PDB file of C-alpha atoms in Angstrom:
ATOM      1  CA  MET M 488       0.000   0.000   0.000  1.00  0.00           C
ATOM      2  CA  SER M 489       1.655   3.221  -1.136  1.00  0.00           C
ATOM      3  CA  GLN M 490      -0.796   5.815   0.108  1.00  0.00           C
ATOM      4  CA  LYS M 491       0.243   7.781   3.169  1.00  0.00           C
ATOM      5  CA  VAL M 492      -2.278   7.907   6.005  1.00  0.00           C
ATOM      6  CA  ALA M 493      -2.019  10.248   8.977  1.00  0.00           C
ATOM      7  CA  VAL M 494      -3.800   9.687  12.300  1.00  0.00           C
ATOM      8  CA  LEU M 495      -4.214  13.025  14.043  1.00  0.00           C
ATOM      9  CA  GLY M 496      -4.709  12.978  17.795  1.00  0.00           C
ATOM     10  CA  THR M 497      -3.503   9.455  18.433  1.00  0.00           C
ATOM     11  CA  GLY M 498      -5.181   8.447  21.683  1.00  0.00           C
ATOM     12  CA  LYS M 499      -6.474   4.970  22.536  1.00  0.00           C
ATOM     13  CA  ILE M 500      -8.785   4.643  19.540  1.00  0.00           C
ATOM     14  CA  GLY M 501      -6.251   6.233  17.212  1.00  0.00           C
ATOM     15  CA  GLU M 502      -3.559   3.855  18.401  1.00  0.00           C
ATOM     16  CA  ALA M 503      -5.885   0.859  18.068  1.00  0.00           C
ATOM     17  CA  LEU M 504      -6.601   1.893  14.487  1.00  0.00           C
ATOM     18  CA  LEU M 505      -2.904   2.355  13.814  1.00  0.00           C
ATOM     19  CA  SER M 506      -1.956  -1.066  15.146  1.00  0.00           C
ATOM     20  CA  GLY M 507      -4.849  -2.680  13.264  1.00  0.00           C
ATOM     21  CA  MET M 508      -3.699  -1.151   9.995  1.00  0.00           C
ATOM     22  CA  ILE M 509      -0.196  -2.513  10.517  1.00  0.00           C
ATOM     23  CA  ARG M 510      -1.576  -6.000  11.236  1.00  0.00           C
ATOM     24  CA  ALA M 511      -3.660  -5.683   8.067  1.00  0.00           C
ATOM     25  CA  GLY M 512      -0.535  -5.079   5.993  1.00  0.00           C
ATOM     26  CA  TRP M 513       0.069  -1.339   5.966  1.00  0.00           C
ATOM     27  CA  ALA M 514       3.767  -0.433   6.013  1.00  0.00           C
ATOM     28  CA  PRO M 515       4.754   1.671   9.050  1.00  0.00           C
ATOM     29  CA  ASP M 516       6.672   3.949   6.663  1.00  0.00           C
ATOM     30  CA  ASP M 517       3.328   4.944   5.122  1.00  0.00           C
ATOM     31  CA  LEU M 518       1.736   5.864   8.471  1.00  0.00           C
ATOM     32  CA  LEU M 519       2.069   9.279  10.095  1.00  0.00           C
ATOM     33  CA  VAL M 520       0.890  10.242  13.580  1.00  0.00           C
ATOM     34  CA  THR M 521       0.394  13.411  15.546  1.00  0.00           C
ATOM     35  CA  ALA M 522       0.146  13.768  19.309  1.00  0.00           C
ATOM     36  CA  ARG M 523      -0.053  16.671  21.726  1.00  0.00           C
ATOM     37  CA  ARG M 524       2.871  15.514  23.836  1.00  0.00           C
ATOM     38  CA  PRO M 525       6.296  14.842  22.282  1.00  0.00           C
ATOM     39  CA  GLU M 526       6.824  11.858  24.590  1.00  0.00           C
ATOM     40  CA  ARG M 527       3.582  10.304  23.327  1.00  0.00           C
ATOM     41  CA  ALA M 528       4.721  10.757  19.727  1.00  0.00           C
ATOM     42  CA  GLU M 529       8.059   9.135  20.518  1.00  0.00           C
ATOM     43  CA  GLU M 530       6.282   6.243  22.241  1.00  0.00           C
ATOM     44  CA  LEU M 531       4.294   5.577  19.053  1.00  0.00           C
ATOM     45  CA  ARG M 532       7.436   5.749  16.943  1.00  0.00           C
ATOM     46  CA  THR M 533       9.190   3.224  19.178  1.00  0.00           C
ATOM     47  CA  ARG M 534       6.228   0.870  19.411  1.00  0.00           C
ATOM     48  CA  TYR M 535       5.119   0.818  15.769  1.00  0.00           C
ATOM     49  CA  GLY M 536       7.886   2.333  13.665  1.00  0.00           C
ATOM     50  CA  VAL M 537       5.554   5.088  12.409  1.00  0.00           C
ATOM     51  CA  THR M 538       6.598   8.693  11.772  1.00  0.00           C
ATOM     52  CA  PRO M 539       5.507  11.444  14.185  1.00  0.00           C
ATOM     53  CA  VAL M 540       4.783  14.765  12.448  1.00  0.00           C
ATOM     54  CA  THR M 541       3.050  18.045  13.188  1.00  0.00           C
ATOM     55  CA  ASN M 542      -0.566  18.577  12.187  1.00  0.00           C
ATOM     56  CA  THR M 543       0.579  20.921   9.421  1.00  0.00           C
ATOM     57  CA  GLU M 544       3.071  18.394   8.058  1.00  0.00           C
ATOM     58  CA  ALA M 545       0.381  15.706   8.081  1.00  0.00           C
ATOM     59  CA  ALA M 546      -1.992  17.951   6.142  1.00  0.00           C
ATOM     60  CA  LYS M 547       0.640  18.683   3.519  1.00  0.00           C
ATOM     61  CA  THR M 548       1.982  15.164   2.964  1.00  0.00           C
ATOM     62  CA  ALA M 549      -0.665  12.520   3.778  1.00  0.00           C
ATOM     63  CA  ASP M 550      -3.178  11.286   1.200  1.00  0.00           C
ATOM     64  CA  THR M 551      -5.715  10.503   3.931  1.00  0.00           C
ATOM     65  CA  LEU M 552      -6.208  12.358   7.217  1.00  0.00           C
ATOM     66  CA  ILE M 553      -7.969  10.533  10.052  1.00  0.00           C
ATOM     67  CA  LEU M 554      -9.078  12.997  12.725  1.00  0.00           C
ATOM     68  CA  THR M 555      -9.516  11.283  16.100  1.00  0.00           C
ATOM     69  CA  VAL M 556      -9.449  14.268  18.462  1.00  0.00           C
ATOM     70  CA  LYS M 557     -12.352  14.951  20.836  1.00  0.00           C
ATOM     71  CA  PRO M 558     -15.407  16.686  19.326  1.00  0.00           C
ATOM     72  CA  GLN M 559     -14.808  19.858  21.334  1.00  0.00           C
ATOM     73  CA  ASP M 560     -11.275  20.121  19.893  1.00  0.00           C
ATOM     74  CA  MET M 561     -12.225  19.563  16.265  1.00  0.00           C
ATOM     75  CA  GLY M 562     -12.874  23.214  15.376  1.00  0.00           C
ATOM     76  CA  THR M 563      -9.450  24.285  16.599  1.00  0.00           C
ATOM     77  CA  LEU M 564      -7.778  21.453  14.697  1.00  0.00           C
ATOM     78  CA  LEU M 565      -9.577  22.348  11.465  1.00  0.00           C
ATOM     79  CA  ASP M 566      -8.532  25.993  11.819  1.00  0.00           C
ATOM     80  CA  GLU M 567      -4.938  24.759  11.934  1.00  0.00           C
ATOM     81  CA  LEU M 568      -5.319  22.312   9.052  1.00  0.00           C
ATOM     82  CA  ALA M 569      -7.492  24.265   6.623  1.00  0.00           C
ATOM     83  CA  PRO M 570      -4.764  26.379   4.960  1.00  0.00           C
ATOM     84  CA  HIS M 571      -2.735  23.247   4.206  1.00  0.00           C
ATOM     85  CA  VAL M 572      -5.299  20.625   3.103  1.00  0.00           C
ATOM     86  CA  PRO M 573      -5.684  20.380  -0.702  1.00  0.00           C
ATOM     87  CA  ALA M 574      -9.142  19.584  -2.005  1.00  0.00           C
ATOM     88  CA  ASP M 575      -8.051  16.105  -3.143  1.00  0.00           C
ATOM     89  CA  ARG M 576      -7.239  14.907   0.393  1.00  0.00           C
ATOM     90  CA  LEU M 577      -9.612  12.408   1.961  1.00  0.00           C
ATOM     91  CA  VAL M 578     -10.593  13.533   5.462  1.00  0.00           C
ATOM     92  CA  ILE M 579     -12.052  10.898   7.794  1.00  0.00           C
ATOM     93  CA  SER M 580     -13.670  12.099  11.009  1.00  0.00           C
ATOM     94  CA  GLY M 581     -14.039   9.873  14.041  1.00  0.00           C
ATOM     95  CA  ALA M 582     -15.703  12.545  16.201  1.00  0.00           C
ATOM     96  CA  ALA M 583     -19.112  11.799  17.677  1.00  0.00           C
ATOM     97  CA  GLY M 584     -21.935  14.084  16.704  1.00  0.00           C
ATOM     98  CA  ILE M 585     -20.099  16.293  14.195  1.00  0.00           C
ATOM     99  CA  PRO M 586     -21.628  16.191  10.682  1.00  0.00           C
ATOM    100  CA  THR M 587     -19.573  16.122   7.505  1.00  0.00           C
ATOM    101  CA  SER M 588     -20.897  19.593   6.637  1.00  0.00           C
ATOM    102  CA  PHE M 589     -18.902  20.973   9.598  1.00  0.00           C
ATOM    103  CA  PHE M 590     -15.701  19.893   7.849  1.00  0.00           C
ATOM    104  CA  GLU M 591     -16.808  20.787   4.333  1.00  0.00           C
ATOM    105  CA  GLU M 592     -17.541  24.365   5.400  1.00  0.00           C
ATOM    106  CA  ARG M 593     -14.047  24.785   6.876  1.00  0.00           C
ATOM    107  CA  LEU M 594     -11.942  23.006   4.265  1.00  0.00           C
ATOM    108  CA  ALA M 595     -11.287  23.673   0.579  1.00  0.00           C
ATOM    109  CA  ALA M 596     -14.349  23.396  -1.654  1.00  0.00           C
ATOM    110  CA  GLY M 597     -14.890  19.842  -2.852  1.00  0.00           C
ATOM    111  CA  THR M 598     -12.850  18.148  -0.100  1.00  0.00           C
ATOM    112  CA  PRO M 599     -14.149  14.568   0.361  1.00  0.00           C
ATOM    113  CA  VAL M 600     -15.159  13.837   3.959  1.00  0.00           C
ATOM    114  CA  VAL M 601     -16.179  10.490   5.404  1.00  0.00           C
ATOM    115  CA  ARG M 602     -17.703  10.237   8.882  1.00  0.00           C
ATOM    116  CA  VAL M 603     -16.941   7.131  10.934  1.00  0.00           C
ATOM    117  CA  MET M 604     -18.186   6.148  14.383  1.00  0.00           C
ATOM    118  CA  THR M 605     -16.203   3.253  15.782  1.00  0.00           C
ATOM    119  CA  ASN M 606     -16.076   1.905  19.347  1.00  0.00           C
ATOM    120  CA  THR M 607     -13.567   0.735  21.937  1.00  0.00           C
ATOM    121  CA  PRO M 608     -13.561  -2.970  20.919  1.00  0.00           C
ATOM    122  CA  ALA M 609     -11.227  -1.675  18.200  1.00  0.00           C
ATOM    123  CA  LEU M 610      -8.618  -2.346  20.890  1.00  0.00           C
ATOM    124  CA  VAL M 611      -9.218  -6.093  20.405  1.00  0.00           C
ATOM    125  CA  ASP M 612     -10.068  -6.026  16.668  1.00  0.00           C
ATOM    126  CA  GLU M 613     -13.792  -6.420  17.342  1.00  0.00           C
ATOM    127  CA  ALA M 614     -14.978  -2.895  16.604  1.00  0.00           C
ATOM    128  CA  MET M 615     -18.210  -1.949  14.892  1.00  0.00           C
ATOM    129  CA  SER M 616     -17.414   1.028  12.652  1.00  0.00           C
ATOM    130  CA  VAL M 617     -20.289   2.878  11.000  1.00  0.00           C
ATOM    131  CA  ILE M 618     -19.391   4.810   7.842  1.00  0.00           C
ATOM    132  CA  SER M 619     -21.192   7.658   6.082  1.00  0.00           C
ATOM    133  CA  ALA M 620     -20.266   9.736   3.048  1.00  0.00           C
ATOM    134  CA  GLY M 621     -20.134  13.514   2.922  1.00  0.00           C
ATOM    135  CA  SER M 622     -21.271  15.530  -0.099  1.00  0.00           C
ATOM    136  CA  HIS M 623     -18.067  14.984  -2.089  1.00  0.00           C
ATOM    137  CA  ALA M 624     -17.086  11.460  -0.995  1.00  0.00           C
ATOM    138  CA  THR M 625     -17.193   8.826  -3.714  1.00  0.00           C
ATOM    139  CA  GLU M 626     -17.516   5.048  -3.677  1.00  0.00           C
ATOM    140  CA  GLN M 627     -13.725   4.889  -3.793  1.00  0.00           C
ATOM    141  CA  HIS M 628     -13.444   7.049  -0.672  1.00  0.00           C
ATOM    142  CA  LEU M 629     -15.935   4.882   1.204  1.00  0.00           C
ATOM    143  CA  ALA M 630     -14.119   1.713   0.161  1.00  0.00           C
ATOM    144  CA  HIS M 631     -10.837   3.220   1.379  1.00  0.00           C
ATOM    145  CA  ALA M 632     -12.397   4.026   4.765  1.00  0.00           C
ATOM    146  CA  GLU M 633     -13.713   0.460   4.965  1.00  0.00           C
ATOM    147  CA  GLU M 634     -10.252  -0.871   4.173  1.00  0.00           C
ATOM    148  CA  ILE M 635      -8.753   1.142   7.022  1.00  0.00           C
ATOM    149  CA  PHE M 636     -11.374   0.435   9.679  1.00  0.00           C
ATOM    150  CA  GLY M 637     -11.809  -3.169   8.564  1.00  0.00           C
ATOM    151  CA  GLY M 638      -8.438  -3.798  10.197  1.00  0.00           C
ATOM    152  CA  VAL M 639     -10.004  -3.427  13.654  1.00  0.00           C
ATOM    153  CA  GLY M 640     -13.387  -5.094  13.180  1.00  0.00           C
ATOM    154  CA  LYS M 641     -16.536  -4.894  11.067  1.00  0.00           C
ATOM    155  CA  THR M 642     -17.844  -1.952   9.072  1.00  0.00           C
ATOM    156  CA  LEU M 643     -21.331  -0.869   8.092  1.00  0.00           C
ATOM    157  CA  ARG M 644     -22.425   1.900   5.732  1.00  0.00           C
ATOM    158  CA  VAL M 645     -25.397   4.032   6.739  1.00  0.00           C
ATOM    159  CA  PRO M 646     -26.862   7.371   5.614  1.00  0.00           C
ATOM    160  CA  GLU M 647     -25.424  10.192   7.702  1.00  0.00           C
ATOM    161  CA  SER M 648     -28.895  10.920   9.078  1.00  0.00           C
ATOM    162  CA  GLN M 649     -28.606   7.632  11.019  1.00  0.00           C
ATOM    163  CA  GLN M 650     -25.195   8.374  12.555  1.00  0.00           C
ATOM    164  CA  ASP M 651     -26.512   9.795  15.834  1.00  0.00           C
ATOM    165  CA  ALA M 652     -28.620   6.686  16.369  1.00  0.00           C
ATOM    166  CA  CYS M 653     -25.606   4.487  15.606  1.00  0.00           C
ATOM    167  CA  THR M 654     -23.507   6.487  18.054  1.00  0.00           C
ATOM    168  CA  ALA M 655     -26.082   5.842  20.773  1.00  0.00           C
ATOM    169  CA  LEU M 656     -26.455   2.165  19.949  1.00  0.00           C
ATOM    170  CA  SER M 657     -22.936   1.098  18.986  1.00  0.00           C
ATOM    171  CA  GLY M 658     -20.469   3.889  19.696  1.00  0.00           C
ATOM    172  CA  SER M 659     -21.568   4.029  23.330  1.00  0.00           C
ATOM    173  CA  GLY M 660     -22.831   0.436  23.284  1.00  0.00           C
ATOM    174  CA  PRO M 661     -19.886  -1.316  24.971  1.00  0.00           C
ATOM    175  CA  ALA M 662     -20.389   0.835  28.074  1.00  0.00           C
ATOM    176  CA  TYR M 663     -23.927  -0.512  28.499  1.00  0.00           C
ATOM    177  CA  PHE M 664     -22.652  -4.084  28.469  1.00  0.00           C
ATOM    178  CA  PHE M 665     -19.876  -3.246  30.933  1.00  0.00           C
ATOM    179  CA  TYR M 666     -22.489  -1.621  33.174  1.00  0.00           C
ATOM    180  CA  LEU M 667     -24.660  -4.742  32.987  1.00  0.00           C
ATOM    181  CA  VAL M 668     -21.708  -7.018  33.789  1.00  0.00           C
ATOM    182  CA  GLU M 669     -20.827  -4.799  36.741  1.00  0.00           C
ATOM    183  CA  ALA M 670     -24.386  -5.047  38.087  1.00  0.00           C
ATOM    184  CA  MET M 671     -24.555  -8.816  37.541  1.00  0.00           C
ATOM    185  CA  THR M 672     -21.220  -9.258  39.295  1.00  0.00           C
ATOM    186  CA  ASP M 673     -22.555  -7.365  42.316  1.00  0.00           C
ATOM    187  CA  ALA M 674     -25.610  -9.627  42.229  1.00  0.00           C
ATOM    188  CA  GLY M 675     -23.367 -12.680  42.170  1.00  0.00           C
ATOM    189  CA  ILE M 676     -21.561 -11.442  45.273  1.00  0.00           C
ATOM    190  CA  LEU M 677     -24.909 -10.827  46.970  1.00  0.00           C
ATOM    191  CA  LEU M 678     -25.850 -14.419  46.126  1.00  0.00           C
ATOM    192  CA  GLY M 679     -22.698 -15.682  47.856  1.00  0.00           C
ATOM    193  CA  LEU M 680     -20.120 -16.032  45.079  1.00  0.00           C
ATOM    194  CA  PRO M 681     -16.567 -14.651  45.230  1.00  0.00           C
ATOM    195  CA  ARG M 682     -16.093 -11.675  42.897  1.00  0.00           C
ATOM    196  CA  ASP M 683     -13.608 -13.444  40.606  1.00  0.00           C
ATOM    197  CA  LYS M 684     -15.887 -16.444  40.103  1.00  0.00           C
ATOM    198  CA  ALA M 685     -18.937 -14.257  39.505  1.00  0.00           C
ATOM    199  CA  HIS M 686     -16.941 -12.268  36.958  1.00  0.00           C
ATOM    200  CA  ASP M 687     -15.752 -15.373  35.093  1.00  0.00           C
ATOM    201  CA  LEU M 688     -19.258 -16.837  34.964  1.00  0.00           C
ATOM    202  CA  ILE M 689     -20.774 -13.660  33.581  1.00  0.00           C
ATOM    203  CA  VAL M 690     -18.058 -12.871  31.044  1.00  0.00           C
ATOM    204  CA  GLN M 691     -18.089 -16.355  29.533  1.00  0.00           C
ATOM    205  CA  SER M 692     -21.893 -16.330  29.461  1.00  0.00           C
ATOM    206  CA  ALA M 693     -21.764 -12.981  27.651  1.00  0.00           C
ATOM    207  CA  ILE M 694     -19.229 -14.268  25.106  1.00  0.00           C
ATOM    208  CA  GLY M 695     -21.256 -17.398  24.468  1.00  0.00           C
ATOM    209  CA  ALA M 696     -24.496 -15.450  24.078  1.00  0.00           C
ATOM    210  CA  ALA M 697     -22.839 -12.983  21.678  1.00  0.00           C
ATOM    211  CA  VAL M 698     -21.473 -15.786  19.500  1.00  0.00           C
ATOM    212  CA  MET M 699     -24.905 -17.428  19.403  1.00  0.00           C
ATOM    213  CA  LEU M 700     -26.496 -14.132  18.353  1.00  0.00           C
ATOM    214  CA  ARG M 701     -23.878 -13.647  15.648  1.00  0.00           C
ATOM    215  CA  ASP M 702     -23.717 -17.178  14.255  1.00  0.00           C
ATOM    216  CA  SER M 703     -27.137 -18.756  14.751  1.00  0.00           C
ATOM    217  CA  GLY M 704     -29.184 -16.309  12.700  1.00  0.00           C
ATOM    218  CA  GLU M 705     -31.960 -16.657  15.257  1.00  0.00           C
ATOM    219  CA  HIS M 706     -33.971 -13.746  16.660  1.00  0.00           C
ATOM    220  CA  PRO M 707     -32.978 -12.878  20.248  1.00  0.00           C
ATOM    221  CA  VAL M 708     -36.545 -13.572  21.390  1.00  0.00           C
ATOM    222  CA  LYS M 709     -36.215 -17.180  20.209  1.00  0.00           C
ATOM    223  CA  LEU M 710     -32.786 -17.586  21.805  1.00  0.00           C
ATOM    224  CA  ARG M 711     -34.115 -16.213  25.062  1.00  0.00           C
ATOM    225  CA  GLY M 712     -37.116 -18.519  24.806  1.00  0.00           C
ATOM    226  CA  ASN M 713     -34.782 -21.508  24.540  1.00  0.00           C
ATOM    227  CA  VAL M 714     -33.461 -20.670  28.022  1.00  0.00           C
ATOM    228  CA  THR M 715     -36.844 -19.864  29.557  1.00  0.00           C
ATOM    229  CA  SER M 716     -38.637 -22.922  30.962  1.00  0.00           C
ATOM    230  CA  PRO M 717     -42.216 -22.718  32.270  1.00  0.00           C
ATOM    231  CA  ALA M 718     -42.237 -21.667  35.935  1.00  0.00           C
ATOM    232  CA  GLY M 719     -38.442 -21.830  35.944  1.00  0.00           C
ATOM    233  CA  THR M 720     -35.672 -19.604  37.229  1.00  0.00           C
ATOM    234  CA  THR M 721     -35.219 -17.567  34.068  1.00  0.00           C
ATOM    235  CA  ILE M 722     -38.835 -16.482  33.671  1.00  0.00           C
ATOM    236  CA  ASN M 723     -38.867 -15.312  37.282  1.00  0.00           C
ATOM    237  CA  ALA M 724     -35.798 -13.198  36.605  1.00  0.00           C
ATOM    238  CA  ILE M 725     -37.310 -11.794  33.393  1.00  0.00           C
ATOM    239  CA  ARG M 726     -40.493 -10.881  35.285  1.00  0.00           C
ATOM    240  CA  GLU M 727     -38.456  -8.820  37.741  1.00  0.00           C
ATOM    241  CA  LEU M 728     -36.602  -7.069  34.918  1.00  0.00           C
ATOM    242  CA  GLU M 729     -39.944  -6.137  33.353  1.00  0.00           C
ATOM    243  CA  ASN M 730     -41.401  -5.080  36.735  1.00  0.00           C
ATOM    244  CA  HIS M 731     -38.465  -2.708  37.214  1.00  0.00           C
ATOM    245  CA  GLY M 732     -38.814  -1.222  33.744  1.00  0.00           C
ATOM    246  CA  VAL M 733     -35.425  -2.331  32.446  1.00  0.00           C
ATOM    247  CA  ARG M 734     -36.585  -2.396  28.804  1.00  0.00           C
ATOM    248  CA  ALA M 735     -38.071   1.104  29.061  1.00  0.00           C
ATOM    249  CA  ALA M 736     -34.957   2.369  30.835  1.00  0.00           C
ATOM    250  CA  LEU M 737     -32.719   1.061  28.024  1.00  0.00           C
ATOM    251  CA  ILE M 738     -34.839   2.745  25.376  1.00  0.00           C
ATOM    252  CA  ALA M 739     -34.761   6.028  27.302  1.00  0.00           C
ATOM    253  CA  ALA M 740     -30.995   5.727  27.808  1.00  0.00           C
ATOM    254  CA  LEU M 741     -30.330   5.276  24.096  1.00  0.00           C
ATOM    255  CA  GLU M 742     -32.603   8.197  23.244  1.00  0.00           C
ATOM    256  CA  ALA M 743     -30.593  10.334  25.692  1.00  0.00           C
ATOM    257  CA  ALA M 744     -27.325   9.249  24.064  1.00  0.00           C
ATOM    258  CA  ARG M 745     -28.689  10.052  20.607  1.00  0.00           C
ATOM    259  CA  ASP M 746     -29.846  13.484  21.777  1.00  0.00           C
ATOM    260  CA  ARG M 747     -26.429  14.210  23.273  1.00  0.00           C
ATOM    261  CA  SER M 748     -24.796  13.231  19.982  1.00  0.00           C
ATOM    262  CA  ARG M 749     -26.987  15.803  18.258  1.00  0.00           C
ATOM    263  CA  GLU M 750     -26.035  18.432  20.844  1.00  0.00           C
ATOM    264  CA  LEU M 751     -22.350  17.844  20.196  1.00  0.00           C
ATOM    265  CA  ALA M 752     -22.887  18.968  16.622  1.00  0.00           C
ATOM    266  CA  THR M 753     -23.974  22.377  17.946  1.00  0.00           C
ATOM    267  CA  GLY M 754     -20.886  22.729  20.156  1.00  0.00           C
ATOM    268  CA  LYS M 755     -22.843  22.389  23.404  1.00  0.00           C
ATOM    269  CA  LYS M 756     -20.494  21.146  26.135  1.00  0.00           C
ATOM    270  CA  ASP M 757     -22.912  20.453  29.019  1.00  0.00           C
TER     271      ASP M 757
END
């Protein structure tokens, strides 16, 4: 692969993407990184053999710019990049809530922008990355974004109008599962199990259930029904979940996450 790709703002997700690209066959010589702290940049150079550069240097020399800074920092970064980004550069944004129009208005006319929402399982090559095209992005640009993010998991194309919903469901999604595991672990302790055993039981159950959902092709209602015997333990647990409004609470939580994603596009910080 001869194209140069720069990851700007290489935090945890940026580093996961970087390492995934190298595992997928990208040459470290073709990968550029930027970081706020010089010691962080040197750490990335030592670990991966990539080239640390300034944001300006990245804008001038890379064929593709992947912007992984926080949403509230994106405007400042674009102000720095705009004078140096030619209109033929592909710009990929990984910032929650910020539409492609935000970038198109600040960069040279015709600049192709692709919006991607990935999630933290990128750290273990199990990410779900949702990809949307801006006004000037072509099929080739989308395929290039898929090639990059495919190194850390699965990709899915959606219209940009669905990005906020995907952010709520998938971008933030791992946190909901971690929250559930935390609560179930506490329940296991309450029921008399040591924490480590409760944790192992729940994590393996979660992995097994996820694989069944992925590979069986069955609807989750059917899979749940296979576990739920008449007058058994599972149906009693499900009754309590329904009595406490867990389903309604999840729906409300995801609506709140979607709404916050929309607020981020307006620059609202709290």
